[in-house]
């Protein structure tokens, strides 16, 4: 079974973060520039929260707030669900499905070392299944 560590080894460990006092406009611009759907909110190396495109849509756009005057700290989710690099892809998939979240920071030794998305997990599961099918086909044909 594939671990989060293996997933990060393949996809990379780049973590894009933003400060809590940054404007929501800056957060959305950073997400667009990086082609990602969430940012971890950090002060120094401490994880304070997570802000997503969904937070923007529900807490800024739908409430008629200004993205330039609203601070990230006002709309972020402060109680962040995280995973470790030792958890399996399937465990993360179950957690994300149950909690209806799409992004999960990876934290080891109280340090954010990566970020995984539901898309990363789906891709890892599909790849594993394709490899298993190929192995079974080889076994059958030998």
XYZ file of N, CA and C in Angstrom:
426
model
N 0.842 -1.179 0.000
C 0.000 0.000 0.000
C 0.891 1.248 0.000
N 0.562 2.187 -0.859
C 1.368 3.394 -1.020
C 1.174 4.332 0.166
N 2.284 4.875 0.649
C 2.269 5.835 1.749
C 2.306 7.266 1.213
N 1.899 8.205 2.038
C 1.957 9.622 1.677
C 3.394 10.012 1.342
N 4.353 9.433 2.042
C 5.764 9.710 1.771
C 6.099 9.415 0.314
N 5.612 8.276 -0.211
C 5.890 7.909 -1.598
C 5.220 8.887 -2.565
N 4.039 9.315 -2.205
C 3.320 10.286 -3.023
C 4.100 11.599 -3.103
N 4.609 12.060 -1.953
C 5.395 13.302 -1.931
C 6.720 13.148 -2.674
N 7.311 11.935 -2.617
C 8.554 11.695 -3.353
C 8.334 11.882 -4.847
N 7.135 11.532 -5.314
C 6.805 11.646 -6.730
C 6.369 13.058 -7.099
N 5.461 13.620 -6.332
C 4.863 14.913 -6.702
C 5.694 16.112 -6.251
N 6.501 15.927 -5.242
C 7.303 17.024 -4.711
C 6.775 17.494 -3.371
N 7.591 18.245 -2.691
C 7.260 18.693 -1.340
C 7.082 20.206 -1.241
N 6.769 20.802 -2.365
C 6.585 22.248 -2.386
C 5.356 22.639 -1.567
N 5.538 23.549 -0.636
C 4.437 24.050 0.187
C 4.320 25.547 -0.074
N 3.166 25.964 -0.556
C 2.928 27.374 -0.809
C 2.107 27.907 0.360
N 2.632 28.946 0.994
C 1.972 29.469 2.188
C 1.751 30.961 2.074
N 0.930 31.446 2.989
C 0.637 32.882 3.055
C 0.518 33.272 4.521
N 0.784 34.532 4.812
C 0.677 35.038 6.180
C -0.781 35.357 6.507
N -1.169 35.254 7.766
C -2.559 35.508 8.144
C -3.007 36.946 7.917
N -2.065 37.895 7.910
C -2.440 39.300 7.729
C -2.441 39.734 6.260
N -2.144 38.808 5.347
C -2.203 39.119 3.918
C -3.656 39.294 3.499
N -3.863 40.025 2.423
C -5.228 40.211 1.935
C -5.698 38.943 1.221
N -7.002 38.755 1.201
C -7.582 37.631 0.477
C -7.272 37.769 -1.014
N -7.244 38.990 -1.516
C -6.874 39.216 -2.913
C -5.497 38.627 -3.208
N -4.524 38.893 -2.322
C -3.177 38.350 -2.507
C -3.186 36.822 -2.457
N -4.012 36.254 -1.596
C -4.107 34.795 -1.495
C -4.661 34.194 -2.789
N -5.731 34.784 -3.311
C -6.336 34.274 -4.539
C -5.380 34.439 -5.720
N -4.678 35.554 -5.761
C -3.697 35.771 -6.829
C -2.583 34.729 -6.753
N -2.096 34.449 -5.552
C -1.039 33.458 -5.370
C -1.525 32.067 -5.797
N -2.758 31.715 -5.424
C -3.314 30.422 -5.844
C -3.402 30.352 -7.371
N -3.861 31.422 -7.994
C -3.972 31.447 -9.454
C -2.595 31.332 -10.106
N -1.620 32.070 -9.591
C -0.263 32.037 -10.150
C 0.367 30.650 -10.025
N 0.085 29.966 -8.918
C 0.674 28.646 -8.653
C -0.193 27.493 -9.186
N -1.374 27.827 -9.692
C -2.343 26.854 -10.204
C -2.661 25.806 -9.131
N -3.066 26.322 -7.965
C -3.436 25.465 -6.834
C -4.738 25.982 -6.226
N -5.372 25.169 -5.403
C -6.668 25.530 -4.838
C -6.655 25.854 -3.364
N -5.469 25.824 -2.744
C -5.402 26.143 -1.315
C -4.001 26.600 -0.938
N -3.945 27.284 0.191
C -2.672 27.730 0.760
C -2.674 27.407 2.243
N -1.534 27.011 2.762
C -1.431 26.915 4.211
C -1.141 28.316 4.736
N -1.745 28.630 5.860
C -1.543 29.930 6.492
C -0.525 29.712 7.601
N 0.599 30.447 7.484
C 1.697 30.220 8.422
C 2.278 31.530 8.918
N 2.751 31.467 10.153
C 3.560 32.545 10.726
C 4.865 31.889 11.123
N 5.940 32.335 10.525
C 7.234 31.668 10.644
C 7.044 30.230 10.164
N 7.335 29.242 10.985
C 7.157 27.845 10.583
C 5.930 27.214 11.232
N 5.079 28.027 11.845
C 3.919 27.499 12.558
C 2.677 27.507 11.671
N 2.023 26.347 11.571
C 0.785 26.206 10.814
C -0.360 26.811 11.621
N -1.004 27.838 11.054
C -2.114 28.515 11.725
C -3.466 28.146 11.136
N -3.461 27.771 9.849
C -4.725 27.470 9.200
C -4.528 27.111 7.749
N -5.660 27.038 7.050
C -5.657 26.773 5.616
C -6.733 27.644 4.987
N -6.454 28.160 3.820
C -7.433 28.973 3.090
C -7.565 28.372 1.692
N -8.814 28.231 1.244
C -9.086 27.575 -0.034
C -9.947 28.465 -0.925
N -10.034 28.064 -2.177
C -10.929 28.760 -3.103
C -12.369 28.693 -2.594
N -12.729 27.596 -1.969
C -14.072 27.442 -1.412
C -14.312 28.467 -0.294
N -13.303 28.701 0.554
C -13.427 29.729 1.592
C -13.691 31.092 0.958
N -12.955 31.384 -0.106
C -13.123 32.652 -0.806
C -14.548 32.799 -1.338
N -15.023 31.761 -2.006
C -16.359 31.823 -2.600
C -17.440 32.000 -1.542
N -17.332 31.263 -0.450
C -18.389 31.269 0.562
C -18.291 32.407 1.565
N -17.075 32.831 1.870
C -16.895 33.806 2.948
C -16.573 35.216 2.471
N -16.303 35.358 1.191
C -16.027 36.693 0.646
C -17.054 37.029 -0.433
N -17.045 36.281 -1.519
C -17.928 36.584 -2.651
C -19.397 36.581 -2.235
N -19.854 35.481 -1.650
C -21.280 35.365 -1.309
C -21.725 36.346 -0.223
N -20.783 36.851 0.550
C -21.130 37.805 1.605
C -20.882 39.248 1.185
N -20.469 39.435 -0.063
C -20.264 40.778 -0.579
C -19.098 41.516 0.046
N -18.115 40.794 0.527
C -16.956 41.422 1.153
C -15.912 41.773 0.093
N -15.031 42.669 0.438
C -13.950 43.068 -0.452
C -12.747 42.144 -0.253
N -12.261 41.575 -1.346
C -11.104 40.688 -1.231
C -9.823 41.465 -0.932
N -9.829 42.759 -1.210
C -8.631 43.557 -0.939
C -8.560 44.031 0.511
N -9.701 44.207 1.155
C -9.668 44.676 2.543
C -9.884 43.547 3.564
N -10.274 42.373 3.107
C -10.459 41.235 4.010
C -9.130 40.513 4.172
N -8.787 40.189 5.394
C -7.536 39.496 5.696
C -7.755 37.981 5.656
N -6.711 37.258 5.300
C -6.759 35.796 5.236
C -7.212 35.217 6.571
N -6.746 35.775 7.673
C -7.106 35.265 9.006
C -8.612 35.298 9.251
N -9.326 36.189 8.567
C -10.769 36.312 8.764
C -11.556 35.195 8.094
N -10.978 34.550 7.091
C -11.746 33.525 6.359
C -11.116 32.132 6.412
N -9.899 32.019 6.937
C -9.217 30.727 6.944
C -9.895 29.754 7.900
N -9.634 28.482 7.680
C -10.046 27.443 8.618
C -8.895 27.270 9.592
N -9.164 27.513 10.862
C -8.105 27.472 11.870
C -7.801 26.077 12.397
N -8.811 25.233 12.447
C -8.607 23.859 12.911
C -8.339 22.985 11.689
N -7.064 22.833 11.379
C -6.656 22.164 10.151
C -6.477 20.669 10.386
N -7.141 19.887 9.546
C -6.875 18.455 9.541
C -5.575 18.245 8.794
N -4.718 17.391 9.324
C -3.425 17.117 8.683
C -3.219 15.610 8.610
N -2.187 15.232 7.906
C -1.768 13.838 7.843
C -0.262 13.800 8.044
N 0.277 12.608 8.187
C 1.726 12.459 8.274
C 2.200 11.692 7.050
N 3.487 11.699 6.816
C 4.035 10.999 5.658
C 3.932 9.485 5.813
N 3.666 9.006 7.023
C 3.570 7.566 7.279
C 2.172 7.007 7.036
N 1.174 7.863 6.841
C -0.177 7.371 6.589
C -0.292 6.863 5.164
N -1.250 5.952 4.948
C -1.447 5.413 3.606
C -2.323 6.349 2.787
N -2.219 6.202 1.480
C -3.061 6.956 0.561
C -4.534 6.648 0.842
N -4.848 5.384 1.088
C -6.237 5.005 1.360
C -6.771 5.638 2.642
N -5.947 5.707 3.688
C -6.376 6.355 4.937
C -6.686 7.829 4.688
N -5.856 8.480 3.908
C -6.078 9.901 3.585
C -7.341 10.072 2.753
N -7.552 9.176 1.805
C -8.756 9.229 0.967
C -10.007 9.097 1.842
N -9.984 8.176 2.803
C -11.121 8.002 3.705
C -11.368 9.269 4.524
N -10.309 9.849 5.073
C -10.429 11.064 5.878
C -10.985 12.217 5.054
N -10.434 12.415 3.877
C -10.859 13.535 3.040
C -12.298 13.364 2.565
N -12.683 12.132 2.276
C -14.052 11.863 1.847
C -15.024 12.078 3.009
N -14.671 11.550 4.168
C -15.535 11.684 5.353
C -15.712 13.142 5.763
N -14.641 13.909 5.737
C -14.675 15.303 6.197
C -15.015 16.288 5.077
N -15.143 15.772 3.848
C -15.503 16.583 2.684
C -14.505 17.736 2.463
N -13.217 17.371 2.485
C -12.155 18.344 2.226
C -11.371 17.895 0.999
N -10.696 18.840 0.364
C -9.960 18.527 -0.860
C -8.453 18.704 -0.737
N -7.997 19.265 0.375
C -6.569 19.522 0.551
C -6.158 19.125 1.966
N -4.980 18.521 2.076
C -4.512 18.023 3.360
C -3.022 18.309 3.520
N -2.662 19.196 4.456
C -1.238 19.419 4.717
C -0.610 18.164 5.324
N 0.635 17.907 4.952
C 1.389 16.782 5.497
C 2.350 17.358 6.534
N 2.214 16.874 7.770
C 3.002 17.406 8.879
C 3.779 16.272 9.539
N 5.076 16.444 9.629
C 5.951 15.530 10.367
C 6.763 16.356 11.352
N 6.862 15.887 12.573
C 7.632 16.577 13.616
C 7.225 18.048 13.743
N 5.911 18.301 13.719
C 5.346 19.651 13.846
C 5.789 20.606 12.745
N 6.182 20.060 11.588
C 6.622 20.879 10.461
C 5.841 20.473 9.213
N 5.320 21.454 8.490
C 4.613 21.171 7.240
C 5.653 20.807 6.188
N 5.526 19.573 5.654
C 6.517 19.100 4.680
C 5.928 18.907 3.287
N 4.630 19.117 3.159
C 4.007 18.950 1.853
C 2.511 19.191 1.930
N 1.879 19.089 0.775
C 0.424 19.258 0.680
C -0.069 18.255 -0.346
N -1.152 17.558 -0.004
C -1.743 16.635 -0.969
C -3.188 17.037 -1.212
N -3.643 16.729 -2.416
C -5.020 17.031 -2.778
C -5.756 15.729 -3.066
N -7.063 15.817 -3.136
C -7.862 14.650 -3.473
C -7.465 14.132 -4.856
N -7.112 15.036 -5.758
C -6.658 14.633 -7.092
C -5.366 13.830 -7.044
N -4.448 14.219 -6.157
C -3.203 13.458 -5.990
C -3.503 12.035 -5.536
N -4.443 11.906 -4.606
C -4.796 10.584 -4.082
C -5.464 9.722 -5.143
N -6.387 10.313 -5.889
C -7.059 9.568 -6.960
C -6.022 9.085 -7.975
N -5.111 9.951 -8.368
C -4.075 9.574 -9.332
C -3.208 8.440 -8.796
N -2.841 8.497 -7.517
C -2.010 7.441 -6.914
C -2.752 6.111 -6.899
N -4.023 6.133 -6.594
C -4.824 4.911 -6.564
C -4.964 4.327 -7.974
N -5.213 5.173 -8.955
C -5.324 4.708 -10.342
C -4.010 4.085 -10.807
N -2.905 4.719 -10.502
C -1.590 4.195 -10.886
C -1.348 2.836 -10.242
N -1.649 2.707 -8.954
C -1.489 1.427 -8.261
C -2.350 0.349 -8.902
N -3.586 0.688 -9.247
C -4.482 -0.288 -9.865
C -3.981 -0.706 -11.242
N -3.460 0.244 -12.006
C -2.917 -0.081 -13.334
C -1.726 -1.027 -13.216
N -0.867 -0.779 -12.229
C 0.290 -1.651 -12.023
C -0.155 -3.051 -11.608
N -1.159 -3.131 -10.761
C -1.669 -4.430 -10.326
C -2.288 -5.190 -11.498
N -3.012 -4.510 -12.353
C -3.603 -5.136 -13.540
C -2.506 -5.673 -14.452
N -1.466 -4.878 -14.660
C -0.357 -5.318 -15.505
C 0.322 -6.560 -14.929
N 0.511 -6.583 -13.620
C 1.129 -7.741 -12.971
C 0.247 -8.984 -13.110
N -1.056 -8.815 -12.940
C -1.975 -9.943 -13.098
C -1.997 -10.450 -14.537
N -1.968 -9.529 -15.493
C -1.943 -9.932 -16.911
C -0.667 -10.712 -17.222
N 0.454 -10.260 -16.673
C 1.718 -10.977 -16.882
C 1.680 -12.361 -16.241
N 1.093 -12.429 -15.066
C 0.982 -13.719 -14.360
C 0.114 -14.686 -15.157
N -1.004 -14.185 -15.674
C -1.933 -15.029 -16.428
C -1.284 -15.512 -17.722
N -0.541 -14.654 -18.393
C 0.038 -15.023 -19.691
C 1.303 -15.844 -19.560
N 1.845 -16.026 -18.350
C 3.069 -16.832 -18.221
C 2.787 -18.265 -17.881
